[in-house]
CSV table of C-alpha atoms in Angstrom, one decimal:
chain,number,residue,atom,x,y,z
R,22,UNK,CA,22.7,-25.9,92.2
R,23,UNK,CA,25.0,-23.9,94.6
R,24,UNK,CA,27.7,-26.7,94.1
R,25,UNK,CA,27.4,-25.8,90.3
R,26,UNK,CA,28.1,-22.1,90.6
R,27,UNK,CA,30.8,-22.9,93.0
R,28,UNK,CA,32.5,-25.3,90.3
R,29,UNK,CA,32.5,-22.2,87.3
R,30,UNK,CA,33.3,-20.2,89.8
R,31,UNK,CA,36.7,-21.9,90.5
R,32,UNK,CA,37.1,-22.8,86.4
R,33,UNK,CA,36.8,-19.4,85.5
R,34,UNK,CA,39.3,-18.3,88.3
R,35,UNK,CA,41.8,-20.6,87.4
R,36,UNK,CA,41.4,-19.7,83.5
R,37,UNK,CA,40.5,-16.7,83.5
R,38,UNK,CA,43.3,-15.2,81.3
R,39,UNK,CA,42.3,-17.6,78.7
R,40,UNK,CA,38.5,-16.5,78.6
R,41,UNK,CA,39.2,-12.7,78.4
R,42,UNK,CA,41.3,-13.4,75.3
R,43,UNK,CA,38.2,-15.5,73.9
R,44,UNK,CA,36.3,-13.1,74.1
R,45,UNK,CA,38.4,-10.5,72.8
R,46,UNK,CA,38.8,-12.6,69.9
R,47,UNK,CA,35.4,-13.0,69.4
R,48,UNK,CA,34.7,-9.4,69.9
R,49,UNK,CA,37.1,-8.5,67.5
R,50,UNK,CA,36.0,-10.9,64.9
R,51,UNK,CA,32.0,-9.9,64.9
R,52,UNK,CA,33.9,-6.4,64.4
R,53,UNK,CA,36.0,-7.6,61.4
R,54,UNK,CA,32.9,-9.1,60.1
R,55,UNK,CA,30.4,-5.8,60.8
R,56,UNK,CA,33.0,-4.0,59.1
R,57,UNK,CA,32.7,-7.1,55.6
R,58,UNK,CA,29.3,-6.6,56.0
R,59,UNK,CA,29.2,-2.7,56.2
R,60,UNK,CA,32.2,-2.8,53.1
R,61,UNK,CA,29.8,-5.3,50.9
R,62,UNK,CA,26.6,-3.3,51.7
R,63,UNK,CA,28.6,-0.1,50.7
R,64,UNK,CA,30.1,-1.8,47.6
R,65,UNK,CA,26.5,-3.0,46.7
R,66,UNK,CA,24.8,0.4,47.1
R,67,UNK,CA,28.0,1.9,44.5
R,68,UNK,CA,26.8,-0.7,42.2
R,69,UNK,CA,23.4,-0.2,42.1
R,70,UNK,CA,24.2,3.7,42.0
R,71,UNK,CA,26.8,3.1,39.3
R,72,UNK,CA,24.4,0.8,37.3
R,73,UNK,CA,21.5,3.5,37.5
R,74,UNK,CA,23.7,6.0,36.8
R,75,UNK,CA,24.3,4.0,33.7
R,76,UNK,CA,20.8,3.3,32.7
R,77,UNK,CA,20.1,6.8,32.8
R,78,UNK,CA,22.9,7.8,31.0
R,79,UNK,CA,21.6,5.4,28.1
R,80,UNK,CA,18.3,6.6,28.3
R,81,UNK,CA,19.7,10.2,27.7
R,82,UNK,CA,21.5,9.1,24.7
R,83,UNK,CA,18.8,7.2,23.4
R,84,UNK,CA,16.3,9.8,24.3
R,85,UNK,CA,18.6,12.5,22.2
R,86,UNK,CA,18.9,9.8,19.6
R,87,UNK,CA,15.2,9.7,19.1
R,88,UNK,CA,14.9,13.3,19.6
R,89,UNK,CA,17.9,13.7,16.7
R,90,UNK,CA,16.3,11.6,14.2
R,91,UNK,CA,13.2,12.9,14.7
R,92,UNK,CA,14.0,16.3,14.2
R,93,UNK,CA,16.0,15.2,11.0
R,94,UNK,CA,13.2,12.8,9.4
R,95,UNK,CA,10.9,16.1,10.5
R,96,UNK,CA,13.3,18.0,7.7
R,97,UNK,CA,12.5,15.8,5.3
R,98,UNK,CA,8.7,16.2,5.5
R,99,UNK,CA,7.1,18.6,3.0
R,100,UNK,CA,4.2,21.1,2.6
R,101,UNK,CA,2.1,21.3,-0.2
R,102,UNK,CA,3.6,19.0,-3.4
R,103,UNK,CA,6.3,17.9,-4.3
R,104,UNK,CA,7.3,16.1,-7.4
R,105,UNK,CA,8.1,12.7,-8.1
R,106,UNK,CA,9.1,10.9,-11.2
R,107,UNK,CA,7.4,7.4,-12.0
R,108,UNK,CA,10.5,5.6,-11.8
R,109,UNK,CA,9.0,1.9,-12.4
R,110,UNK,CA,5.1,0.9,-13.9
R,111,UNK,CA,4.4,-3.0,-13.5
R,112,UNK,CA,1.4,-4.8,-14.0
R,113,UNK,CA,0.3,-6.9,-10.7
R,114,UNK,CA,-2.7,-8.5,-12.5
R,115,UNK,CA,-5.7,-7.5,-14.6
R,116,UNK,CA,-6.4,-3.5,-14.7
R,117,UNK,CA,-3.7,-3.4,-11.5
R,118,UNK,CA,-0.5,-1.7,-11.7
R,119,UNK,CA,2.0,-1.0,-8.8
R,120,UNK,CA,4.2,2.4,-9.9
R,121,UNK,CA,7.5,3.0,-7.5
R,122,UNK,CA,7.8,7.3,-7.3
R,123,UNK,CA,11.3,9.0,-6.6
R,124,UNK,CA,11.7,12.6,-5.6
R,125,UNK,CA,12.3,14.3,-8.5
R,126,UNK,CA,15.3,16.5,-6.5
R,127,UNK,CA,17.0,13.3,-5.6
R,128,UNK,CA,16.6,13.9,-1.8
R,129,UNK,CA,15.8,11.3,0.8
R,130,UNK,CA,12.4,10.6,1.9
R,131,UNK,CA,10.8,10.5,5.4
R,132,UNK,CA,9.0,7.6,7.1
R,133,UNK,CA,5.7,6.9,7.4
R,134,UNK,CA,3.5,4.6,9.3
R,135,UNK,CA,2.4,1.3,7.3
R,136,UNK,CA,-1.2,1.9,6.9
R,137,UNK,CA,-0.6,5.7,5.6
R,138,UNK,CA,-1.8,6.9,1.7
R,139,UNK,CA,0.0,9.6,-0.9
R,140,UNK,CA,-2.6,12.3,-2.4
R,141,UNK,CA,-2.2,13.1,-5.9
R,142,UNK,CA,-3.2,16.2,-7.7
R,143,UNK,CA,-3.3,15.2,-11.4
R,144,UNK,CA,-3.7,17.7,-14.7
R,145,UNK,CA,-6.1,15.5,-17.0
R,146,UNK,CA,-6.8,16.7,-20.2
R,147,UNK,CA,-10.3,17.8,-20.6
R,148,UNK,CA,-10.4,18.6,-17.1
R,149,UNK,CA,-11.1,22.3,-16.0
R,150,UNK,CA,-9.2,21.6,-12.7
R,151,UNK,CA,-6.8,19.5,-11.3
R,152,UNK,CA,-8.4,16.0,-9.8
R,153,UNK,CA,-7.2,15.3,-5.9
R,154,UNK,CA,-6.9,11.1,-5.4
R,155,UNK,CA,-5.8,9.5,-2.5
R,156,UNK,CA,-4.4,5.8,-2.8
R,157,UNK,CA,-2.7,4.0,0.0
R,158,UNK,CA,1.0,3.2,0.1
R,159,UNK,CA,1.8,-0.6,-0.8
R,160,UNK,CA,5.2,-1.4,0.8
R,161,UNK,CA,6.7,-0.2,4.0
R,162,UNK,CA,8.7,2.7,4.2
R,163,UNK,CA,12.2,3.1,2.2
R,164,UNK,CA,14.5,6.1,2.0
R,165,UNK,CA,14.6,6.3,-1.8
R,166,UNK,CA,10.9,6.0,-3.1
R,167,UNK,CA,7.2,5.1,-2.2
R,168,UNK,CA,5.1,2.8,-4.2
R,169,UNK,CA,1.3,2.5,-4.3
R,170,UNK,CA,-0.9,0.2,-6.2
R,171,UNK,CA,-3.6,1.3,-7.7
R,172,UNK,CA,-6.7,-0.8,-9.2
R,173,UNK,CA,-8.8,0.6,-12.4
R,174,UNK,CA,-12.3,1.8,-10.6
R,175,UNK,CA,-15.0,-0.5,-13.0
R,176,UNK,CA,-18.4,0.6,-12.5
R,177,UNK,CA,-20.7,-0.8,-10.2
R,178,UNK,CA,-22.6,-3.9,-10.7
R,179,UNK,CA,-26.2,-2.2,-10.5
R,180,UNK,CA,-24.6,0.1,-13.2
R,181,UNK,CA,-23.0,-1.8,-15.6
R,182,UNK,CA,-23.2,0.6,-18.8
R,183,UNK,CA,-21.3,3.5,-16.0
R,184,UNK,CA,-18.2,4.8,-16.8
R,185,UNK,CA,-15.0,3.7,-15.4
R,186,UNK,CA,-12.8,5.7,-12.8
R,187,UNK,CA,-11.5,8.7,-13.8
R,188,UNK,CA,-8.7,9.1,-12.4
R,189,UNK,CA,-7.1,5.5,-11.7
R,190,UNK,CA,-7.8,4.7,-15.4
R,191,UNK,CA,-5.7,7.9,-15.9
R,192,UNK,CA,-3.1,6.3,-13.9
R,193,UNK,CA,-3.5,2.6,-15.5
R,194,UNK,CA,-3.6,3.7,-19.4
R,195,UNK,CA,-1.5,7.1,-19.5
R,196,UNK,CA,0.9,7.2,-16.6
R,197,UNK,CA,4.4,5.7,-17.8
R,198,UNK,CA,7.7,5.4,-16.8
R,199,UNK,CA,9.4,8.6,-16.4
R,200,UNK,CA,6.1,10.6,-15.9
R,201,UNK,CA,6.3,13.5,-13.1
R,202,UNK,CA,3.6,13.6,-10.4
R,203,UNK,CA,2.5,15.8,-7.8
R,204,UNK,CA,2.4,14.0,-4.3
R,205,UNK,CA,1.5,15.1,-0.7
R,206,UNK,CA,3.2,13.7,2.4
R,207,UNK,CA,2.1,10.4,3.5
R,208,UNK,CA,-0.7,11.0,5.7
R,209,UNK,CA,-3.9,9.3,7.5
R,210,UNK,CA,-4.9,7.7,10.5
R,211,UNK,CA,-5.4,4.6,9.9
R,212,UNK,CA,-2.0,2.4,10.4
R,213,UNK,CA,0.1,-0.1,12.2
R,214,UNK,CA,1.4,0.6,15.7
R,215,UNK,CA,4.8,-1.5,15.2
R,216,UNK,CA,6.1,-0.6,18.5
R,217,UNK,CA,3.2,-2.8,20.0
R,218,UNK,CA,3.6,-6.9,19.9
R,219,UNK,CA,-0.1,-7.6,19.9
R,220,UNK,CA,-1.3,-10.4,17.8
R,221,UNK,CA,-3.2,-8.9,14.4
R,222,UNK,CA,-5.7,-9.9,11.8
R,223,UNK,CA,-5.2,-7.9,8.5
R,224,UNK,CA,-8.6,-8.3,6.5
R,225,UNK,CA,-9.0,-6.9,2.7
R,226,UNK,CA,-10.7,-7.2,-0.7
R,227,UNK,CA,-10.3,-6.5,-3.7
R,228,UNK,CA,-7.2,-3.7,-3.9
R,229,UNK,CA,-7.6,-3.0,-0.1
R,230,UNK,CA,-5.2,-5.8,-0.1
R,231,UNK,CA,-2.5,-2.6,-0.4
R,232,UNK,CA,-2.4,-1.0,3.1
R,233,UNK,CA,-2.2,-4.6,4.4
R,234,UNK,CA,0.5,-5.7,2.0
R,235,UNK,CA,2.2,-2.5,3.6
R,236,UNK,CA,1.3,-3.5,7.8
R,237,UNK,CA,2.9,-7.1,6.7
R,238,UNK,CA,5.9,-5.9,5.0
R,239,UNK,CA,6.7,-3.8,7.6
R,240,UNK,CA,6.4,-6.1,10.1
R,241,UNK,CA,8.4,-8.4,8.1
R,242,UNK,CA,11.1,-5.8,7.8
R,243,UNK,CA,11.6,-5.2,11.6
R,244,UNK,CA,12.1,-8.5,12.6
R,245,UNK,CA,9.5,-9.1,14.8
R,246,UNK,CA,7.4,-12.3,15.4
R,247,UNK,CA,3.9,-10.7,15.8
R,248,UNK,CA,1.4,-13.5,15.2
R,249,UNK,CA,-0.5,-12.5,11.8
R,250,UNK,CA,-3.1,-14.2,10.1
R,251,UNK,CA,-4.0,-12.5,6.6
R,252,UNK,CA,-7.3,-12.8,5.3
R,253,UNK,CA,-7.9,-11.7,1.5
R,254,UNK,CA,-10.9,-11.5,-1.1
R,255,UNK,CA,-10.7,-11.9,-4.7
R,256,UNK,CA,-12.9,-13.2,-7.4
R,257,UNK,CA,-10.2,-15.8,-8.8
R,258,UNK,CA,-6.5,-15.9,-9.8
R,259,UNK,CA,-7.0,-13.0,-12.4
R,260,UNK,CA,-7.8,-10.5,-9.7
R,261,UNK,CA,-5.3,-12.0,-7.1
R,262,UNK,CA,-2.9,-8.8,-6.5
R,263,UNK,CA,0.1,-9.4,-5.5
R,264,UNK,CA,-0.5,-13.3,-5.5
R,265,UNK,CA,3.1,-14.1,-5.5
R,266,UNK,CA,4.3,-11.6,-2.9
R,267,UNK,CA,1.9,-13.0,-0.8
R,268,UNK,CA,3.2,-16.9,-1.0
R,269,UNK,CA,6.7,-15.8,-0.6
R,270,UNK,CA,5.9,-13.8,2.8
R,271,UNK,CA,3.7,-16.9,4.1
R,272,UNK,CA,6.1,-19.5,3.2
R,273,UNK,CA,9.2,-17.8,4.5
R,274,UNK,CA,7.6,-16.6,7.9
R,275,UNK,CA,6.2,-19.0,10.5
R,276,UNK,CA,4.2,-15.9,12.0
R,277,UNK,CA,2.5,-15.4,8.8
R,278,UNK,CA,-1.1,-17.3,8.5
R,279,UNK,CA,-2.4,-16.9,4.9
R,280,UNK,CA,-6.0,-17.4,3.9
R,281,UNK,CA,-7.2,-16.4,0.6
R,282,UNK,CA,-10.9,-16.6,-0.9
R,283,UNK,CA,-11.8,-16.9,-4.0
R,284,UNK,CA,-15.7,-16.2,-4.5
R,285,UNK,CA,-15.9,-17.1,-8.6
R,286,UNK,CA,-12.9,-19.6,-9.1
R,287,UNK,CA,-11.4,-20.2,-12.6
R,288,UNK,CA,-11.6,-23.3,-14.1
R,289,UNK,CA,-7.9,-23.2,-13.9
R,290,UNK,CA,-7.8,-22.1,-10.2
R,291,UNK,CA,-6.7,-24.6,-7.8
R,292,UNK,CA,-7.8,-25.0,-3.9
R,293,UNK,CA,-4.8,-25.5,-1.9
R,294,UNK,CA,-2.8,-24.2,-4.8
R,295,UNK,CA,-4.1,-20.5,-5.5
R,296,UNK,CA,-6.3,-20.2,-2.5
R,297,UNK,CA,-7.3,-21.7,0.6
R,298,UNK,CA,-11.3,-21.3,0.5
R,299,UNK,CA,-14.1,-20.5,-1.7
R,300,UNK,CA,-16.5,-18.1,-1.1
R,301,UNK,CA,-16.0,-15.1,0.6
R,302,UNK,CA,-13.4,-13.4,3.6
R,303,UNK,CA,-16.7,-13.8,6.3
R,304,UNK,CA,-15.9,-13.9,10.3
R,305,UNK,CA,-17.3,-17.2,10.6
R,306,UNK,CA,-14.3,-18.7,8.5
R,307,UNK,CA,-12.6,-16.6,11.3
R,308,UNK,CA,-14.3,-18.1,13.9
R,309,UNK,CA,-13.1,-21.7,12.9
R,310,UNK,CA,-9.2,-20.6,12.5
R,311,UNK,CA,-8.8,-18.2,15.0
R,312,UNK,CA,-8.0,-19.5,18.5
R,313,UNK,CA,-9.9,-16.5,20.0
R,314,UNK,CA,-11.4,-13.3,19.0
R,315,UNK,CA,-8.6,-11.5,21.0
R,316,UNK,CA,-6.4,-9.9,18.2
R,317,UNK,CA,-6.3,-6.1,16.5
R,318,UNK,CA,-8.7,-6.1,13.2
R,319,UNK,CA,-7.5,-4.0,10.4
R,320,UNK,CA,-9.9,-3.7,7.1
R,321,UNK,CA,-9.7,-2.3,4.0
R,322,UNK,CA,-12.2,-2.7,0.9
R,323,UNK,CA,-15.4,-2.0,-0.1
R,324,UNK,CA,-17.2,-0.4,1.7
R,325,UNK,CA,-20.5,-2.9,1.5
R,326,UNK,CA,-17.4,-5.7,2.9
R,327,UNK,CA,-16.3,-3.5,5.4
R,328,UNK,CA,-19.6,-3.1,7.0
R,329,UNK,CA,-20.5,-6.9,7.2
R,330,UNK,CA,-17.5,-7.5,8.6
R,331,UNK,CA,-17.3,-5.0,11.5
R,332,UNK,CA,-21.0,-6.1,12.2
R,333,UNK,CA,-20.1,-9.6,12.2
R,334,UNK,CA,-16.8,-8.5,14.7
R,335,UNK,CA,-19.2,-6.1,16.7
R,336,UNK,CA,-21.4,-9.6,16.8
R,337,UNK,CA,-18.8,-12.3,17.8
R,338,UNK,CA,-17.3,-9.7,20.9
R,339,UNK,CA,-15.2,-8.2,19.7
R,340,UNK,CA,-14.1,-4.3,21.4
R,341,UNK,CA,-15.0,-1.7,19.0
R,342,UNK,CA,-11.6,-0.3,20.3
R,343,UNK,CA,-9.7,-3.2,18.6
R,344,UNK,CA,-10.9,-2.2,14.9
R,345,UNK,CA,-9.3,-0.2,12.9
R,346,UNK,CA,-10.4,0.3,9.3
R,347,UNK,CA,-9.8,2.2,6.1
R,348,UNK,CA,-12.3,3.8,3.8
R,349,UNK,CA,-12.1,5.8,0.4
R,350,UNK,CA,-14.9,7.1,-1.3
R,351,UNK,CA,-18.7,7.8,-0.2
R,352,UNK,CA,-19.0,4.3,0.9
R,353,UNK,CA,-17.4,4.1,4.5
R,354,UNK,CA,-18.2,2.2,7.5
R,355,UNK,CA,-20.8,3.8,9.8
R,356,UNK,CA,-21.8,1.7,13.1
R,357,UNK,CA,-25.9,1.2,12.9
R,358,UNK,CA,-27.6,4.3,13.2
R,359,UNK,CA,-30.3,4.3,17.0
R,360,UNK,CA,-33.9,3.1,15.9
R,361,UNK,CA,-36.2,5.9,14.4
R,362,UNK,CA,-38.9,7.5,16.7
R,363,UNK,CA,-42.2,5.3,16.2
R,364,UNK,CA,-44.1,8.8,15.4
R,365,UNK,CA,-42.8,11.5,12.7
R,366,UNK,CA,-41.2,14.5,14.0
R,367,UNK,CA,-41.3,17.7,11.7
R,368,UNK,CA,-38.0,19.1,11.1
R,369,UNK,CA,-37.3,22.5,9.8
R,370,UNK,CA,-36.6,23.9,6.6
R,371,UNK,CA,-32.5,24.0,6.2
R,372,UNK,CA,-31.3,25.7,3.2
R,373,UNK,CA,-27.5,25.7,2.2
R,374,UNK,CA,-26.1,28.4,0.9
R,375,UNK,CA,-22.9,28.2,-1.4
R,376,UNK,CA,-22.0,31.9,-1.8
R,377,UNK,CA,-19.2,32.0,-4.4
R,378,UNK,CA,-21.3,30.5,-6.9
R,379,UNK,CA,-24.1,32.5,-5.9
R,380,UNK,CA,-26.9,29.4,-5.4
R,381,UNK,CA,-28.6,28.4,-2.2
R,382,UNK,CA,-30.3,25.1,-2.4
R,383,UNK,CA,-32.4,23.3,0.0
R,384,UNK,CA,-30.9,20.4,2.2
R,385,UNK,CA,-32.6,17.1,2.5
R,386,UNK,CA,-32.2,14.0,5.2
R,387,UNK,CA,-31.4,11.4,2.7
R,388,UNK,CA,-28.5,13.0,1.2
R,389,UNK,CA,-25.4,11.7,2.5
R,390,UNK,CA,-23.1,15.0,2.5
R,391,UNK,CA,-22.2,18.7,2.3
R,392,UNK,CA,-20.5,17.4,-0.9
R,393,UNK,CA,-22.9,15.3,-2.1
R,394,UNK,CA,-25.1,18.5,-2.0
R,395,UNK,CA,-22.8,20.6,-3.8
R,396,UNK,CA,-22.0,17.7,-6.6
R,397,UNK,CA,-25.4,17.6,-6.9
R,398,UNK,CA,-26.1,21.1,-7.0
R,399,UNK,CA,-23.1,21.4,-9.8
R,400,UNK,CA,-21.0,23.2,-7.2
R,401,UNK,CA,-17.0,22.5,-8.0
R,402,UNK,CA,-15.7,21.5,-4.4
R,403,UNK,CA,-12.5,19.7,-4.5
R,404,UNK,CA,-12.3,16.5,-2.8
R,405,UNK,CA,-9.8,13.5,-2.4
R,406,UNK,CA,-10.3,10.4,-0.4
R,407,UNK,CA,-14.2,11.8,0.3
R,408,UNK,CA,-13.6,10.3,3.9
R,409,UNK,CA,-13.0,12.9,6.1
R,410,UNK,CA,-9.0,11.9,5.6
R,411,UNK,CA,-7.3,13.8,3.0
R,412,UNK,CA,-8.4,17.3,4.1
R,413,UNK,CA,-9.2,18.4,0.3
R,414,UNK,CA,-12.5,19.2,0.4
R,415,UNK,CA,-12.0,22.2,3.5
R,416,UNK,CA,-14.1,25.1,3.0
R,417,UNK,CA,-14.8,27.7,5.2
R,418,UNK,CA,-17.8,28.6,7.0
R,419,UNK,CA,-19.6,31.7,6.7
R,420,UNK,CA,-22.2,31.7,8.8
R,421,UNK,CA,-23.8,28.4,10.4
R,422,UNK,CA,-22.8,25.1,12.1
R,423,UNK,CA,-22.4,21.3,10.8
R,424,UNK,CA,-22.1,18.2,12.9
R,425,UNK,CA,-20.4,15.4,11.3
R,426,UNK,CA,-21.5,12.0,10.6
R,427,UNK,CA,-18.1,9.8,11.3
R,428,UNK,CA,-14.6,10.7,12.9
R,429,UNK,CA,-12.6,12.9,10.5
R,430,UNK,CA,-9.0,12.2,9.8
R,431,UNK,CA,-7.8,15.5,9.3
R,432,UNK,CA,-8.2,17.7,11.5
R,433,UNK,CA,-10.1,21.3,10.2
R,434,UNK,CA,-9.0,24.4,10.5
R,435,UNK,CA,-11.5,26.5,12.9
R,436,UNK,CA,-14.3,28.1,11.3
R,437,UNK,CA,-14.0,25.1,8.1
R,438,UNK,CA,-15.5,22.0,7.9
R,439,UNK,CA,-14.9,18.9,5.4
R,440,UNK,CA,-17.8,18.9,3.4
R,441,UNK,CA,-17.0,15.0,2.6
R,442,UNK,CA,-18.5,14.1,6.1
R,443,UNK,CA,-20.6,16.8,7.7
R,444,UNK,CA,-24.2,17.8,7.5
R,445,UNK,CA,-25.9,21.2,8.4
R,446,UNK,CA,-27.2,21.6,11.6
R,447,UNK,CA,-29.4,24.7,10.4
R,448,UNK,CA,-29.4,27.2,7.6
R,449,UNK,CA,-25.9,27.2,6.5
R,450,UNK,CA,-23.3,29.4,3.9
R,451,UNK,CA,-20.5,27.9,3.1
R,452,UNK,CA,-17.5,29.6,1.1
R,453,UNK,CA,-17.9,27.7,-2.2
């Protein structure tokens, strides 16, 4: 071992020189290279800085952007009415017409979320009063007019010898071309996230079909490749709405699934041809064509449909929090009710007070609504959609509370209520 050391000993004396300048060298090479490293880590962090720096700088402008064009589409929103010529009338199908509505001052219209409805106040003759309607918006949103398709309201089946709609026979036998109409802002609740990607099911019968017809259009319009499957209801080809629109969006998008039923097919209809099933739009025929039950439900129709649908959804697993539906008229969608007590309880004597026309009347548990009340009553209340959405049928409160017996779309003032959806919840005057 000691003849080993001995041996460096006398290499590195006699080279010595030559080690000290390899280690030098080597010394001043790991420097060179600390000092690459330390550049390139430097350089890196500038990057990063710079490319944050830059992100956030787009943010900003696109932040301002949004904020801009909000701020100007907010200018074009209105309050109250505002009047719009019928520029076009067409026919869709039998007792169905689709009428496109410019602003009468030839200024640009503001957005609205596909899903959203106009309310009309129309002067019909014979009428003490001008009638409030509200009918959903059929196409998605364009700059230079709104269009909405409205069905002729038959009477129902357990009242054949009833009188037809009012107001949307108004619409399909006198409205025309070049007609003027007051028209609210689009508004509701019940519409078509499109800045979401999730996978949807649009469900509709009958002229429900037109908030759906809007969601797929819309859709359609930006681009996107959101899985759809479309699900409609008709009797046969003579109620089909929008039959061809519906073919031409199927066949000309692979994200588009369309199913149509036909519960009464013609004689001239043909499966495969004019629709894909007979009988009706039920969740089992979803069930077979559905890979899972994990999509977004949208419905809109009658309001006996509507019900046996969500039950059925409710049924298969589906998240109460995953439909969304639309309802007009007294017949809307009300999840099932907790069982009755097994023994009567005695309730109190309520009595309803509507102090502008002077009468007081006394409430009862199987009447549906305030309004209901006052219709029957022969109080004049006005009233739109009659689903807690339009916000037409606001009345004060005098004295008194209410509860109310399903989510309201509009929001009432404090101290109102909408009499379309709320009960009494004791003796009660109203300002009507």
């Amino acid at each position: 071992m000691q003849s080993w050391i001995a041996a460096i000993e006398s290499a590195l004396k006699g080279n010595l020189p030559l080690v000290i300048g390899y280690v030098l060298l080597a010394l001043v090479a790991l420097q060179a290279l600390l000092m690459v490293y330390a550049r390139f880590r430097r350089l890196a962090a500038e990057r990063r800085a710079r490319e944050l720096s830059h992100r956030r700088l787009e943010l900003m402008v696109q932040t301002a952007m949004i904020q801009h064009q909000e701020a100007e589409q907010s200018k074009l929103v209105w309050n109250g009415y505002r009047k719009f010529t019928v520029a076009q009338k067409v026919c869709e199908c039998e007792d169905v017409f689709s009428f496109y509505l410019k602003p009468h001052d030839g200024k640009p219209l503001p957005p609205f979320k596909p899903g959203q409805y106009l309310t009309f106040s129309l002067s019909l003759p014979g009428q003490s009063k001008p009638l409030v309607r509200c009918y959903s918006l059929s196409d998605c949103a364009r700059t230079d007019h709104y269009r909405v398709t409205i069905k002729r309201a038959l009477p129902p089946p357990d009242a054949p010898d009833g009188k037809p709609g009012l107001v949307s026979s108004y619409f399909c036998d006198a409205v025309k071309q070049g007609d003027i109409l007051d028209v609210k802002a689009p508004g509701g609740h019940f519409y078509l996230d499109l800045d979401k990607e999730r996978p949807v099911v649009l469900i509709s019968g009958g002229v429900g079909v037109t908030p759906m017809v809007s969601m797929l259009n819309a859709i359609v319009a930006s681009g996107s490749k959101r899985e759809v499957w479309f699900f409609f209801g008709a009797r046969n080809r003579a109620d089909h709405i929008l039959k061809e629109y519906m073919e031409k969006m199927a066949a000309q998008h692979d994200n588009v699934r369309l199913h149509v039923c036909y519960s009464r097919p013609g004689p001239d209809d043909v499966l495969g041809r004019d629709y894909q099933h007979a009988g009706r739009v039920t969740v089992d025929l979803m069930k077979q064509l559905l890979p899972s039950n994990n999509y977004d439900y949208f419905l809109c129709g009658p309001g006996a449909f509507m019900k046996s649908i969500t039950d059925d959804l409710a049924a298969w697993g589906v998240p109460d929090a995953n439909v969304f539906f639309e309802a007009f008229g007294p017949a809307t969608v009300k999840k099932a009710a907790p069982k009755a007590p097994t023994h009567e309880v005695p309730t109190a004597k309520i009595d309803v007070t509507f102090s502008r026309s002077g009468k007081t009347v006394p409430w009862r548990s199987e009447i549906t609504s305030l309004l209901d009340l006052a219709d029957e009553s022969g109080v004049s209340i006005e009233a739109g959609c009659r689903a807690g959405n339009c916000g037409s049928c606001l009345v004060a409160i005098k004295s008194g509370g209410v509860e109310y017996v399903t989510t309201a779309g509009a929001t009432p003032e404090d101290g109102s209520c909408l009499v379309c959806i709320c009960k009494p919840k004791g003796n009660l005057v109203l300002d009507a």
